[in-house]
PDB file of C-alpha atoms in Angstrom:
ATOM      1  CA  MET A   1      71.698   8.658  68.060  1.00 49.00           C
ATOM      2  CA  ALA A   2      72.803   5.600  66.154  1.00 51.00           C
ATOM      3  CA  ARG A   3      70.199   3.512  64.327  1.00 51.00           C
ATOM      4  CA  ALA A   4      70.160  -0.251  64.483  1.00 50.00           C
ATOM      5  CA  PRO A   5      71.167  -1.800  61.211  1.00 51.00           C
ATOM      6  CA  LEU A   6      68.501  -3.577  59.205  1.00 46.00           C
ATOM      7  CA  SER A   7      68.403  -7.264  59.737  1.00 46.00           C
ATOM      8  CA  LEU A   8      68.941  -9.443  56.711  1.00 45.00           C
ATOM      9  CA  THR A   9      65.735 -11.216  57.569  1.00 46.00           C
ATOM     10  CA  SER A  10      63.594  -8.114  57.786  1.00 48.00           C
ATOM     11  CA  LYS A  11      61.403  -6.961  54.855  1.00 50.00           C
ATOM     12  CA  PRO A  12      60.135  -3.550  53.970  1.00 54.00           C
ATOM     13  CA  PRO A  13      56.460  -3.072  54.595  1.00 56.00           C
ATOM     14  CA  LEU A  14      54.273  -4.130  51.654  1.00 54.00           C
ATOM     15  CA  PRO A  15      52.001  -1.585  49.985  1.00 56.00           C
ATOM     16  CA  PRO A  16      48.275  -2.122  50.383  1.00 55.00           C
ATOM     17  CA  PRO A  17      46.895  -4.603  47.828  1.00 53.00           C
ATOM     18  CA  THR A  18      45.290  -3.216  44.686  1.00 52.00           C
ATOM     19  CA  ILE A  19      41.714  -4.454  44.203  1.00 48.00           C
ATOM     20  CA  THR A  20      40.711  -4.642  40.568  1.00 47.00           C
ATOM     21  CA  PRO A  21      36.954  -4.418  39.967  1.00 47.00           C
ATOM     22  CA  LEU A  22      35.457  -7.600  38.547  1.00 43.00           C
ATOM     23  CA  ARG A  23      34.075  -5.842  35.487  1.00 44.00           C
ATOM     24  CA  HIS A  24      37.615  -5.195  34.223  1.00 40.00           C
ATOM     25  CA  GLN A  25      38.465  -8.870  34.221  1.00 43.00           C
ATOM     26  CA  ARG A  26      36.152  -9.895  31.414  1.00 40.00           C
ATOM     27  CA  SER A  27      35.192  -8.695  27.960  1.00 41.00           C
ATOM     28  CA  PRO A  28      32.864  -5.706  27.933  1.00 42.00           C
ATOM     29  CA  LEU A  29      29.202  -6.566  27.558  1.00 39.00           C
ATOM     30  CA  THR A  30      28.940  -4.050  24.738  1.00 37.00           C
ATOM     31  CA  THR A  31      30.657  -6.538  22.459  1.00 37.00           C
ATOM     32  CA  VAL A  32      27.809  -8.977  22.940  1.00 35.00           C
ATOM     33  CA  ARG A  33      25.197  -6.300  22.328  1.00 41.00           C
ATOM     34  CA  VAL A  34      26.897  -5.072  19.171  1.00 36.00           C
ATOM     35  CA  SER A  35      27.089  -8.621  17.864  1.00 40.00           C
ATOM     36  CA  ALA A  36      23.399  -9.166  18.495  1.00 40.00           C
ATOM     37  CA  THR A  37      22.533  -5.888  16.796  1.00 39.00           C
ATOM     38  CA  THR A  38      24.603  -6.783  13.770  1.00 39.00           C
ATOM     39  CA  VAL A  39      22.751 -10.064  13.319  1.00 37.00           C
ATOM     40  CA  THR A  40      19.395  -8.352  13.545  1.00 37.00           C
ATOM     41  CA  THR A  41      20.340  -5.646  11.055  1.00 36.00           C
ATOM     42  CA  THR A  42      21.600  -8.189   8.560  1.00 38.00           C
ATOM     43  CA  ALA A  43      18.367 -10.173   8.726  1.00 42.00           C
ATOM     44  CA  MET A  44      16.113  -7.107   8.302  1.00 45.00           C
ATOM     45  CA  PRO A  45      17.085  -4.594   5.575  1.00 55.00           C
ATOM     46  CA  ASP A  46      17.184  -0.946   6.616  1.00 81.00           C
ATOM     47  CA  HIS A  47      14.373   1.540   6.095  1.00 92.00           C
ATOM     48  CA  HIS A  48      13.915   5.029   7.431  1.00 95.00           C
ATOM     49  CA  PRO A  49      12.159   5.273  10.810  1.00 95.00           C
ATOM     50  CA  SER A  50       9.668   7.791   9.382  1.00 96.00           C
ATOM     51  CA  LEU A  51       8.120   4.823   7.549  1.00 97.00           C
ATOM     52  CA  GLU A  52       6.404   1.877   9.160  1.00 97.00           C
ATOM     53  CA  ILE A  53       7.105  -1.306   7.214  1.00 97.00           C
ATOM     54  CA  SER A  54       5.688  -4.709   8.087  1.00 96.00           C
ATOM     55  CA  GLY A  55       4.269  -7.831   6.540  1.00 97.00           C
ATOM     56  CA  GLY A  56       5.127 -11.444   5.960  1.00 96.00           C
ATOM     57  CA  ALA A  57       7.009 -10.601   2.743  1.00 96.00           C
ATOM     58  CA  VAL A  58       9.306  -7.879   4.129  1.00 96.00           C
ATOM     59  CA  ASP A  59      12.441  -9.995   3.866  1.00 94.00           C
ATOM     60  CA  ARG A  60      11.620 -10.816   0.237  1.00 94.00           C
ATOM     61  CA  PHE A  61      10.600  -7.407  -1.042  1.00 96.00           C
ATOM     62  CA  LEU A  62      12.304  -4.696   1.033  1.00 95.00           C
ATOM     63  CA  PRO A  63      15.734  -5.030  -0.654  1.00 93.00           C
ATOM     64  CA  ALA A  64      14.108  -4.163  -3.995  1.00 94.00           C
ATOM     65  CA  PHE A  65      13.180  -0.606  -2.985  1.00 96.00           C
ATOM     66  CA  LYS A  66      15.670   2.149  -3.769  1.00 94.00           C
ATOM     67  CA  SER A  67      14.237   5.029  -1.727  1.00 93.00           C
ATOM     68  CA  LEU A  68      12.790   3.619   1.495  1.00 96.00           C
ATOM     69  CA  HIS A  69      16.014   4.406   3.362  1.00 95.00           C
ATOM     70  CA  LEU A  70      15.230   8.110   2.877  1.00 95.00           C
ATOM     71  CA  PRO A  71      12.909  10.079   5.184  1.00 95.00           C
ATOM     72  CA  TYR A  72       9.355  10.757   4.123  1.00 97.00           C
ATOM     73  CA  LYS A  73       9.214  14.549   3.703  1.00 95.00           C
ATOM     74  CA  PRO A  74       5.741  15.938   3.011  1.00 95.00           C
ATOM     75  CA  PHE A  75       5.639  19.163   1.047  1.00 95.00           C
ATOM     76  CA  PRO A  76       5.474  22.177   3.417  1.00 93.00           C
ATOM     77  CA  ILE A  77       2.035  23.578   4.245  1.00 90.00           C
ATOM     78  CA  VAL A  78       0.220  21.314   1.759  1.00 93.00           C
ATOM     79  CA  GLY A  79       1.500  18.039   3.172  1.00 91.00           C
ATOM     80  CA  TRP A  80       0.899  18.749   6.838  1.00 89.00           C
ATOM     81  CA  ASN A  81      -2.896  18.887   6.687  1.00 94.00           C
ATOM     82  CA  ARG A  82      -4.576  15.700   5.523  1.00 95.00           C
ATOM     83  CA  HIS A  83      -7.646  17.424   4.099  1.00 95.00           C
ATOM     84  CA  ILE A  84      -5.687  20.089   2.222  1.00 95.00           C
ATOM     85  CA  GLU A  85      -3.300  17.450   0.870  1.00 97.00           C
ATOM     86  CA  THR A  86      -6.178  15.288  -0.382  1.00 96.00           C
ATOM     87  CA  ILE A  87      -7.909  18.209  -2.116  1.00 95.00           C
ATOM     88  CA  PHE A  88      -4.677  19.664  -3.498  1.00 96.00           C
ATOM     89  CA  ALA A  89      -3.629  16.355  -5.063  1.00 95.00           C
ATOM     90  CA  ALA A  90      -7.056  15.824  -6.622  1.00 93.00           C
ATOM     91  CA  PHE A  91      -7.266  19.246  -8.265  1.00 94.00           C
ATOM     92  CA  PHE A  92      -3.728  20.493  -8.860  1.00 94.00           C
ATOM     93  CA  ARG A  93      -1.550  17.478  -9.530  1.00 92.00           C
ATOM     94  CA  LYS A  94      -0.469  16.939 -13.118  1.00 87.00           C
ATOM     95  CA  VAL A  95      -1.570  13.664 -14.660  1.00 79.00           C
ATOM     96  CA  PRO A  96      -0.123  11.832 -17.678  1.00 75.00           C
ATOM     97  CA  ASP A  97      -1.451  12.928 -21.033  1.00 74.00           C
ATOM     98  CA  VAL A  98      -3.491   9.859 -21.892  1.00 71.00           C
ATOM     99  CA  ARG A  99      -5.981  10.185 -24.722  1.00 75.00           C
ATOM    100  CA  TYR A 100      -9.264   8.411 -24.381  1.00 75.00           C
ATOM    101  CA  ARG A 101     -11.586   7.365 -27.138  1.00 79.00           C
ATOM    102  CA  ARG A 102     -15.342   7.019 -26.900  1.00 80.00           C
ATOM    103  CA  GLU A 103     -17.605   5.136 -29.252  1.00 82.00           C
ATOM    104  CA  CYS A 104     -21.367   5.256 -28.898  1.00 83.00           C
ATOM    105  CA  LEU A 105     -23.389   2.265 -30.044  1.00 83.00           C
ATOM    106  CA  ARG A 106     -27.059   2.818 -30.823  1.00 84.00           C
ATOM    107  CA  THR A 107     -29.397  -0.010 -29.825  1.00 81.00           C
ATOM    108  CA  LYS A 108     -32.676  -1.048 -31.458  1.00 83.00           C
ATOM    109  CA  ASP A 109     -34.775   0.550 -28.708  1.00 81.00           C
ATOM    110  CA  ASP A 110     -33.032   3.937 -29.269  1.00 78.00           C
ATOM    111  CA  GLY A 111     -30.776   3.406 -26.283  1.00 76.00           C
ATOM    112  CA  THR A 112     -27.066   4.247 -26.354  1.00 77.00           C
ATOM    113  CA  ILE A 113     -24.099   2.326 -25.008  1.00 81.00           C
ATOM    114  CA  ALA A 114     -20.932   4.402 -24.548  1.00 79.00           C
ATOM    115  CA  LEU A 115     -17.594   2.581 -24.680  1.00 80.00           C
ATOM    116  CA  ASP A 116     -14.473   4.371 -23.406  1.00 77.00           C
ATOM    117  CA  TRP A 117     -10.877   3.183 -23.692  1.00 73.00           C
ATOM    118  CA  ALA A 118      -7.362   4.532 -24.072  1.00 71.00           C
ATOM    119  CA  SER A 119      -6.756   5.499 -27.678  1.00 69.00           C
ATOM    120  CA  ASP A 120      -3.342   3.816 -27.742  1.00 66.00           C
ATOM    121  CA  ASP A 121      -4.915   0.373 -27.508  1.00 60.00           C
ATOM    122  CA  HIS A 122      -4.840   0.058 -31.300  1.00 59.00           C
ATOM    123  CA  ARG A 123      -1.073  -0.389 -31.104  1.00 63.00           C
ATOM    124  CA  SER A 124      -1.368  -3.691 -29.284  1.00 67.00           C
ATOM    125  CA  LEU A 125      -4.716  -5.024 -30.488  1.00 65.00           C
ATOM    126  CA  PRO A 126      -5.620  -6.108 -34.029  1.00 67.00           C
ATOM    127  CA  ALA A 127      -8.159  -4.041 -35.911  1.00 67.00           C
ATOM    128  CA  ASP A 128     -10.678  -6.905 -35.869  1.00 69.00           C
ATOM    129  CA  ALA A 129     -10.487  -7.432 -32.092  1.00 66.00           C
ATOM    130  CA  PRO A 130     -14.016  -8.041 -30.753  1.00 64.00           C
ATOM    131  CA  ILE A 131     -15.759  -5.548 -28.508  1.00 59.00           C
ATOM    132  CA  LEU A 132     -17.213  -7.237 -25.445  1.00 60.00           C
ATOM    133  CA  ILE A 133     -19.877  -5.751 -23.208  1.00 55.00           C
ATOM    134  CA  LEU A 134     -19.496  -7.537 -19.890  1.00 54.00           C
ATOM    135  CA  LEU A 135     -22.906  -6.641 -18.525  1.00 59.00           C
ATOM    136  CA  ASP A 136     -26.263  -8.358 -18.276  1.00 61.00           C
ATOM    137  CA  LEU A 137     -28.300  -5.456 -19.629  1.00 58.00           C
ATOM    138  CA  VAL A 138     -31.613  -7.162 -18.878  1.00 63.00           C
ATOM    139  CA  ILE A 139     -30.838  -7.345 -15.167  1.00 64.00           C
ATOM    140  CA  ALA A 140     -29.426  -3.809 -15.252  1.00 61.00           C
ATOM    141  CA  ASP A 141     -32.650  -2.533 -16.815  1.00 64.00           C
ATOM    142  CA  GLU A 142     -34.779  -4.308 -14.211  1.00 63.00           C
ATOM    143  CA  ASN A 143     -32.642  -2.836 -11.442  1.00 61.00           C
ATOM    144  CA  LEU A 144     -33.207   0.700 -12.683  1.00 59.00           C
ATOM    145  CA  HIS A 145     -36.984   0.257 -12.413  1.00 61.00           C
ATOM    146  CA  ILE A 146     -36.936  -0.414  -8.652  1.00 55.00           C
ATOM    147  CA  GLU A 147     -37.603   3.252  -8.013  1.00 56.00           C
ATOM    148  CA  ASP A 148     -39.667   2.766  -4.875  1.00 64.00           C
ATOM    149  CA  LYS A 149     -36.634   1.417  -2.995  1.00 79.00           C
ATOM    150  CA  PHE A 150     -34.420   4.407  -3.793  1.00 81.00           C
ATOM    151  CA  ASN A 151     -34.580   7.426  -1.509  1.00 83.00           C
ATOM    152  CA  VAL A 152     -34.095   9.927  -4.314  1.00 80.00           C
ATOM    153  CA  GLN A 153     -34.536  13.042  -2.194  1.00 81.00           C
ATOM    154  CA  VAL A 154     -31.768  12.040   0.208  1.00 82.00           C
ATOM    155  CA  GLY A 155     -29.611  10.890  -2.701  1.00 81.00           C
ATOM    156  CA  LEU A 156     -29.868  14.315  -4.351  1.00 84.00           C
ATOM    157  CA  ASN A 157     -28.771  16.175  -1.245  1.00 89.00           C
ATOM    158  CA  PRO A 158     -26.790  13.860   1.061  1.00 90.00           C
ATOM    159  CA  GLN A 159     -24.984  15.230   4.088  1.00 90.00           C
ATOM    160  CA  THR A 160     -22.555  12.296   4.304  1.00 91.00           C
ATOM    161  CA  VAL A 161     -21.260   9.530   2.068  1.00 88.00           C
ATOM    162  CA  ARG A 162     -23.119   7.041   4.242  1.00 92.00           C
ATOM    163  CA  GLU A 163     -26.427   8.794   3.551  1.00 92.00           C
ATOM    164  CA  TYR A 164     -25.863   8.565  -0.193  1.00 92.00           C
ATOM    165  CA  ASP A 165     -24.844   4.906   0.024  1.00 92.00           C
ATOM    166  CA  GLU A 166     -27.916   4.108   2.090  1.00 91.00           C
ATOM    167  CA  ALA A 167     -30.244   5.952  -0.263  1.00 90.00           C
ATOM    168  CA  ILE A 168     -28.761   4.941  -3.636  1.00 89.00           C
ATOM    169  CA  THR A 169     -25.679   2.711  -3.715  1.00 90.00           C
ATOM    170  CA  ARG A 170     -26.738  -0.223  -1.561  1.00 90.00           C
ATOM    171  CA  VAL A 171     -30.138  -0.341  -3.337  1.00 89.00           C
ATOM    172  CA  ALA A 172     -28.549  -0.304  -6.789  1.00 85.00           C
ATOM    173  CA  LEU A 173     -26.195  -3.124  -5.799  1.00 86.00           C
ATOM    174  CA  GLY A 174     -28.872  -5.226  -4.123  1.00 87.00           C
ATOM    175  CA  PHE A 175     -27.802  -5.019  -0.467  1.00 91.00           C
ATOM    176  CA  ASN A 176     -30.332  -4.934   2.359  1.00 91.00           C
ATOM    177  CA  SER A 177     -28.537  -2.199   4.300  1.00 91.00           C
ATOM    178  CA  VAL A 178     -25.569   0.120   3.991  1.00 92.00           C
ATOM    179  CA  ASP A 179     -23.717  -1.878   6.667  1.00 93.00           C
ATOM    180  CA  ASP A 180     -24.295  -5.039   4.648  1.00 93.00           C
ATOM    181  CA  TYR A 181     -22.886  -3.253   1.584  1.00 91.00           C
ATOM    182  CA  TYR A 182     -19.793  -2.016   3.460  1.00 90.00           C
ATOM    183  CA  SER A 183     -19.095  -5.377   5.072  1.00 88.00           C
ATOM    184  CA  ASN A 184     -19.338  -7.401   1.868  1.00 89.00           C
ATOM    185  CA  SER A 185     -17.369  -4.880  -0.198  1.00 86.00           C
ATOM    186  CA  CYS A 186     -14.389  -4.758   2.156  1.00 86.00           C
ATOM    187  CA  SER A 187     -11.165  -6.373   0.920  1.00 85.00           C
ATOM    188  CA  CYS A 188      -9.682  -6.690   4.423  1.00 87.00           C
ATOM    189  CA  HIS A 189     -11.473 -10.016   4.886  1.00 87.00           C
ATOM    190  CA  VAL A 190      -9.545 -11.727   2.089  1.00 91.00           C
ATOM    191  CA  ILE A 191      -5.946 -10.631   2.807  1.00 94.00           C
ATOM    192  CA  GLN A 192      -5.127 -14.009   4.354  1.00 92.00           C
ATOM    193  CA  HIS A 193      -6.060 -15.719   1.067  1.00 94.00           C
ATOM    194  CA  VAL A 194      -3.707 -13.676  -1.171  1.00 95.00           C
ATOM    195  CA  ARG A 195      -1.276 -15.990  -2.982  1.00 95.00           C
ATOM    196  CA  ILE A 196       0.567 -13.549  -5.256  1.00 94.00           C
ATOM    197  CA  PRO A 197       2.815 -10.576  -4.304  1.00 96.00           C
ATOM    198  CA  LEU A 198       0.804  -7.712  -2.830  1.00 96.00           C
ATOM    199  CA  LEU A 199       2.104  -4.278  -1.800  1.00 97.00           C
ATOM    200  CA  CYS A 200      -0.166  -2.163   0.424  1.00 96.00           C
ATOM    201  CA  ILE A 201       0.588   1.543   0.990  1.00 97.00           C
ATOM    202  CA  GLN A 202      -1.369   3.449   3.606  1.00 97.00           C
ATOM    203  CA  ALA A 203      -1.129   7.009   4.904  1.00 97.00           C
ATOM    204  CA  ALA A 204      -1.396   7.159   8.685  1.00 97.00           C
ATOM    205  CA  ASN A 205      -3.556  10.310   8.464  1.00 96.00           C
ATOM    206  CA  ASP A 206      -5.921   9.192   5.682  1.00 96.00           C
ATOM    207  CA  PRO A 207      -9.259  10.910   6.463  1.00 94.00           C
ATOM    208  CA  ILE A 208     -11.346   8.528   4.320  1.00 91.00           C
ATOM    209  CA  ALA A 209      -9.633   5.136   4.737  1.00 91.00           C
ATOM    210  CA  PRO A 210      -8.430   5.398   8.367  1.00 93.00           C
ATOM    211  CA  ILE A 211      -5.334   3.527   9.470  1.00 94.00           C
ATOM    212  CA  GLU A 212      -7.353   1.751  12.165  1.00 94.00           C
ATOM    213  CA  GLY A 213      -9.061  -0.285   9.451  1.00 91.00           C
ATOM    214  CA  THR A 214      -5.817  -1.712   8.050  1.00 94.00           C
ATOM    215  CA  PRO A 215      -5.665  -5.510   8.619  1.00 94.00           C
ATOM    216  CA  ARG A 216      -2.123  -5.425  10.014  1.00 95.00           C
ATOM    217  CA  GLU A 217      -2.122  -8.885  11.571  1.00 95.00           C
ATOM    218  CA  ASP A 218      -3.358 -10.574   8.408  1.00 96.00           C
ATOM    219  CA  ILE A 219      -0.704  -8.755   6.373  1.00 96.00           C
ATOM    220  CA  LYS A 220       1.996  -9.802   8.839  1.00 96.00           C
ATOM    221  CA  GLY A 221       0.823 -13.389   8.679  1.00 96.00           C
ATOM    222  CA  ASN A 222       0.811 -13.630   4.880  1.00 97.00           C
ATOM    223  CA  PRO A 223       4.224 -14.328   3.268  1.00 97.00           C
ATOM    224  CA  ASN A 224       3.058 -12.638   0.068  1.00 97.00           C
ATOM    225  CA  CYS A 225       2.101  -9.262   1.550  1.00 97.00           C
ATOM    226  CA  MET A 226       3.990  -6.134   2.571  1.00 97.00           C
ATOM    227  CA  LEU A 227       2.642  -2.939   4.147  1.00 97.00           C
ATOM    228  CA  ILE A 228       4.181   0.549   4.001  1.00 98.00           C
ATOM    229  CA  VAL A 229       2.659   3.244   6.237  1.00 98.00           C
ATOM    230  CA  THR A 230       3.633   6.869   5.621  1.00 98.00           C
ATOM    231  CA  PRO A 231       3.195   9.477   8.391  1.00 97.00           C
ATOM    232  CA  GLN A 232       1.357  11.885   6.081  1.00 97.00           C
ATOM    233  CA  GLY A 233      -0.330  11.529   2.710  1.00 97.00           C
ATOM    234  CA  GLY A 234      -4.015  12.209   3.181  1.00 96.00           C
ATOM    235  CA  HIS A 235      -6.315  10.189   0.938  1.00 96.00           C
ATOM    236  CA  LEU A 236      -4.313   9.250  -2.167  1.00 95.00           C
ATOM    237  CA  GLY A 237      -2.423  12.520  -1.823  1.00 96.00           C
ATOM    238  CA  TRP A 238       1.208  11.762  -0.942  1.00 97.00           C
ATOM    239  CA  VAL A 239       2.386  15.252  -1.926  1.00 97.00           C
ATOM    240  CA  ALA A 240       6.022  14.462  -1.188  1.00 96.00           C
ATOM    241  CA  GLY A 241       9.196  13.486  -2.967  1.00 91.00           C
ATOM    242  CA  ASP A 242      11.281  15.054  -5.724  1.00 89.00           C
ATOM    243  CA  GLU A 243       8.300  15.946  -7.932  1.00 92.00           C
ATOM    244  CA  ALA A 244       6.153  17.596  -5.256  1.00 94.00           C
ATOM    245  CA  PRO A 245       3.902  19.446  -5.184  1.00 95.00           C
ATOM    246  CA  PHE A 246       2.515  19.211  -8.743  1.00 95.00           C
ATOM    247  CA  GLY A 247       4.258  16.094 -10.015  1.00 93.00           C
ATOM    248  CA  ALA A 248       3.762  12.387  -9.432  1.00 93.00           C
ATOM    249  CA  PRO A 249       2.856  11.240  -5.900  1.00 95.00           C
ATOM    250  CA  TRP A 250       5.503   9.797  -3.601  1.00 97.00           C
ATOM    251  CA  THR A 251       4.089   6.332  -4.166  1.00 97.00           C
ATOM    252  CA  ASP A 252       4.867   6.177  -7.904  1.00 95.00           C
ATOM    253  CA  ASN A 253       8.587   5.429  -7.571  1.00 95.00           C
ATOM    254  CA  VAL A 254       7.933   2.927  -4.800  1.00 96.00           C
ATOM    255  CA  VAL A 255       5.374   1.050  -6.880  1.00 96.00           C
ATOM    256  CA  MET A 256       7.684   1.005  -9.909  1.00 95.00           C
ATOM    257  CA  ASP A 257      10.483  -0.480  -7.796  1.00 96.00           C
ATOM    258  CA  PHE A 258       8.088  -3.184  -6.678  1.00 96.00           C
ATOM    259  CA  LEU A 259       6.872  -4.019 -10.194  1.00 94.00           C
ATOM    260  CA  GLU A 260      10.387  -4.052 -11.652  1.00 94.00           C
ATOM    261  CA  HIS A 261      11.493  -6.403  -8.877  1.00 95.00           C
ATOM    262  CA  LEU A 262       8.664  -8.801  -9.696  1.00 94.00           C
ATOM    263  CA  GLN A 263       9.494  -8.638 -13.386  1.00 91.00           C
ATOM    264  CA  LYS A 264      13.117  -9.558 -12.739  1.00 90.00           C
ATOM    265  CA  ALA A 265      12.356 -12.162 -10.092  1.00 82.00           C
ATOM    266  CA  ALA A 266      13.452 -15.752 -10.498  1.00 60.00           C
ATOM    267  CA  PRO A 267      10.956 -18.345 -11.795  1.00 63.00           C
ATOM    268  CA  ILE A 268       8.334 -19.395  -9.290  1.00 54.00           C
ATOM    269  CA  SER A 269       9.304 -22.428  -7.223  1.00 49.00           C
ATOM    270  CA  LYS A 270       7.814 -25.842  -7.892  1.00 47.00           C
ATOM    271  CA  GLU A 271       5.562 -25.858  -4.839  1.00 48.00           C
ATOM    272  CA  ASN A 272       3.899 -22.649  -6.060  1.00 51.00           C
ATOM    273  CA  SER A 273       3.538 -23.811  -9.662  1.00 49.00           C
ATOM    274  CA  SER A 274      -0.168 -24.560  -9.273  1.00 52.00           C
ATOM    275  CA  ASN A 275      -0.799 -21.022  -8.045  1.00 54.00           C
ATOM    276  CA  ALA A 276       1.238 -19.662 -10.943  1.00 50.00           C
ATOM    277  CA  GLU A 277      -0.859 -21.611 -13.424  1.00 54.00           C
ATOM    278  CA  ASP A 278      -4.024 -20.189 -11.874  1.00 52.00           C
ATOM    279  CA  VAL A 279      -2.628 -16.640 -12.144  1.00 46.00           C
ATOM    280  CA  GLN A 280      -1.569 -17.227 -15.761  1.00 51.00           C
ATOM    281  CA  GLN A 281      -4.991 -18.591 -16.670  1.00 48.00           C
ATOM    282  CA  GLY A 282      -6.634 -15.620 -14.986  1.00 43.00           C
ATOM    283  CA  SER A 283      -4.409 -13.223 -16.923  1.00 42.00           C
ATOM    284  CA  GLU A 284      -5.350 -14.905 -20.190  1.00 44.00           C
ATOM    285  CA  ASP A 285      -9.037 -14.647 -19.346  1.00 41.00           C
ATOM    286  CA  VAL A 286      -8.682 -10.940 -18.600  1.00 36.00           C
ATOM    287  CA  HIS A 287      -6.709 -10.374 -21.806  1.00 38.00           C
ATOM    288  CA  GLN A 288      -9.451 -11.975 -23.870  1.00 36.00           C
ATOM    289  CA  ALA A 289     -11.967  -9.647 -22.268  1.00 34.00           C
ATOM    290  CA  LYS A 290     -10.106  -6.457 -23.160  1.00 33.00           C
ATOM    291  CA  VAL A 291     -11.750  -3.997 -25.525  1.00 29.00           C
TER     292      VAL A 291
END
């Protein structure tokens, strides 16, 4: 059977149209997200996620630290229990070989005043440097005679630190109660007034100075303060780092980085010159009071 020839005006059937999803017609959203991440990372220097770092001075101080990009690794067994770490560091850690010198001065009433200082002080102080006793001994003597206010029996056998402070410490220091003593001796109330660089290091599992008492908001709001929180550490333990378990605590290298950064820092700006003069004057006063 013969087929009719194709007409010159006829067209072959068109294939079904291809529908391209809308998401292929524009740049991927990931580009925007990557760009935003890059900006954030540039503004905030890196640190390892095992450390919590905050404070108003983070942007200023964080680039100075050489080891905060590394994970905090507590020493096995010792570093994973806050009480063991605290006790271990207090009794078994090696300390620098610093020689101390004691001189006993006999007073006219047969009393004795003992003066202790590092024996190397003679290298930086002249031989005729005066010895200053920064105490009002009359008031101290009167304070020791207020025996009826001391609870000596409790003080000799306290069950808690609070019991000892209530029986002895708050009386000796002239506070009406142990809560009054704790409240007025706490530095957390003055963080907002700090005007010179301050580095705070806190262990999250400190059994004596709990992390809940750290004034985080005041530290964040002060442009001179920075806080580093380690996951372990106990109370002044920090048995971690290259020298663990018997060597220097993890904090030593961090503190040295901070101090070296301050030493190399540029001169203080003009608007802070008045604060700098106050600090300098305070340093001179302390220097004159050295033994």
